[in-house]
C-alpha positions as a printed NumPy array, in Angstrom:
array([[-69.098,  50.404,  95.168],
       [-69.341,  53.268,  92.957],
       [-67.091,  53.132,  90.073],
       [-63.828,  55.298,  91.401],
       [-63.778,  52.87 ,  94.708],
       [-63.871,  49.548,  92.43 ],
       [-61.173,  52.162,  90.509],
       [-58.883,  52.312,  93.606],
       [-58.921,  48.999,  94.715],
       [-57.773,  48.096,  91.591],
       [-54.135,  50.584,  91.447],
       [-53.905,  49.613,  94.628],
       [-53.918,  45.746,  93.646],
       [-52.175,  46.425,  90.57 ],
       [-49.538,  48.93 ,  92.699],
       [-48.515,  45.62 ,  95.267],
       [-48.138,  43.527,  92.082],
       [-45.922,  45.599,  90.729],
       [-43.699,  45.96 ,  93.139],
       [-43.332,  42.306,  94.075],
       [-42.783,  42.016,  90.253],
       [-40.125,  44.791,  90.16 ],
       [-38.426,  42.403,  93.409],
       [-38.941,  39.385,  92.493],
       [-37.727,  40.364,  88.948],
       [-34.419,  42.031,  89.921],
       [-33.44 ,  39.184,  93.021],
       [-33.741,  37.376,  88.944],
       [-31.339,  39.276,  87.239],
       [-28.853,  39.48 ,  89.714],
       [-28.819,  42.951,  90.223],
       [-27.817,  44.768,  87.297],
       [-30.273,  44.605,  84.891],
       [-32.192,  42.018,  82.125],
       [-29.735,  40.403,  79.713],
       [-32.735,  37.79 ,  78.131],
       [-32.033,  36.125,  74.778],
       [-33.846,  34.039,  73.762],
       [-32.75 ,  34.117,  70.16 ],
       [-30.735,  31.984,  68.267],
       [-27.966,  34.402,  67.634],
       [-28.312,  35.674,  71.008],
       [-27.94 ,  32.155,  72.65 ],
       [-24.795,  30.757,  70.417],
       [-22.238,  34.158,  70.913],
       [-23.205,  34.441,  75.32 ],
       [-22.985,  30.428,  75.691],
       [-19.259,  31.113,  73.345],
       [-18.481,  34.078,  75.455],
       [-18.217,  31.998,  78.954],
       [-15.605,  29.883,  77.177],
       [-11.873,  29.966,  78.119],
       [-11.03 ,  31.033,  73.919],
       [ -7.445,  29.212,  72.224],
       [ -6.419,  29.611,  69.005],
       [ -5.579,  27.886,  66.261],
       [ -1.583,  27.149,  64.685],
       [ -3.326,  28.034,  61.359],
       [ -4.294,  32.278,  62.987],
       [ -1.347,  34.361,  61.804],
       [ -0.043,  36.232,  65.106],
       [ -1.748,  39.552,  64.282],
       [ -5.255,  38.189,  64.742],
       [ -4.495,  36.078,  68.67 ],
       [ -6.424,  39.329,  69.933],
       [ -8.76 ,  37.96 ,  72.724],
       [-10.449,  41.245,  72.821],
       [-10.91 ,  41.666,  69.674],
       [-12.732,  38.333,  69.304],
       [-15.056,  39.018,  72.323],
       [-16.302,  41.831,  70.869],
       [-16.821,  39.902,  67.824],
       [-18.865,  37.413,  70.303],
       [-20.5  ,  40.   ,  71.46 ],
       [-21.843,  41.439,  68.711],
       [-21.77 ,  39.083,  65.555],
       [-24.293,  37.915,  63.33 ],
       [-23.7  ,  33.463,  63.234],
       [-24.138,  32.488,  59.361],
       [-26.138,  29.498,  60.56 ],
       [-26.428,  28.865,  56.662],
       [-23.089,  28.057,  56.659],
       [-22.31 ,  26.841,  60.166],
       [-22.046,  22.955,  61.083],
       [-24.712,  22.988,  64.356],
       [-25.126,  19.264,  64.118],
       [-20.823,  18.162,  64.04 ],
       [-19.795,  16.234,  66.791],
       [-17.999,  16.702,  69.08 ],
       [-17.166,  20.178,  68.282],
       [-19.914,  22.493,  66.194],
       [-18.386,  25.03 ,  63.95 ],
       [-20.059,  28.29 ,  64.202],
       [-18.77 ,  30.852,  61.274],
       [-19.871,  34.54 ,  62.975],
       [-18.995,  38.104,  61.066],
       [-19.008,  40.997,  62.107],
       [-17.881,  44.835,  60.306],
       [-15.015,  46.182,  61.745],
       [-13.593,  49.747,  60.263],
       [-15.033,  49.251,  58.011],
       [-14.038,  45.546,  57.367],
       [-16.223,  42.82 ,  56.768],
       [-14.562,  40.205,  59.314],
       [-15.062,  37.034,  59.205],
       [-13.775,  33.921,  62.244],
       [-14.85 ,  30.116,  61.96 ],
       [-15.345,  29.162,  64.772],
       [-15.121,  25.671,  66.718],
       [-16.974,  25.316,  70.006],
       [-16.038,  22.872,  71.829],
       [-18.565,  21.387,  75.565],
       [-14.895,  23.335,  77.059],
       [-13.109,  25.592,  74.623],
       [-13.763,  27.536,  71.675],
       [-11.363,  26.761,  69.245],
       [-10.646,  30.309,  66.534],
       [-10.112,  28.027,  63.552],
       [ -9.791,  30.949,  60.354],
       [ -9.832,  34.663,  59.96 ],
       [-11.402,  36.003,  56.902],
       [-12.314,  39.346,  55.852],
       [-15.011,  38.996,  53.722],
       [-16.148,  42.126,  51.223]])
């Protein structure tokens, strides 16, 4: 069999394989695109976004904005050095994000059924 004929069969098989992969991966992702979350920061934030948000008593009224908290939980950075990831029954995470030229940090208690925002701080 000549080289061009082998190359043709190879390309036919490759194209069929790509069609099957696109079909199965689209079905797996729900059709709205891929959202792979393998890094620890991404996994923790994704878990937090899936839970209802409540606020602790120490949070001032101007910081009780769920839109702001969801924005921080979407693009924030988790400080694993300060966080207590082994606490029981709720893990404590420190999540920060730059908002309007100010670094804002939230102390969040990640419980099994809900998310409790306990403290807010503006960092330099």
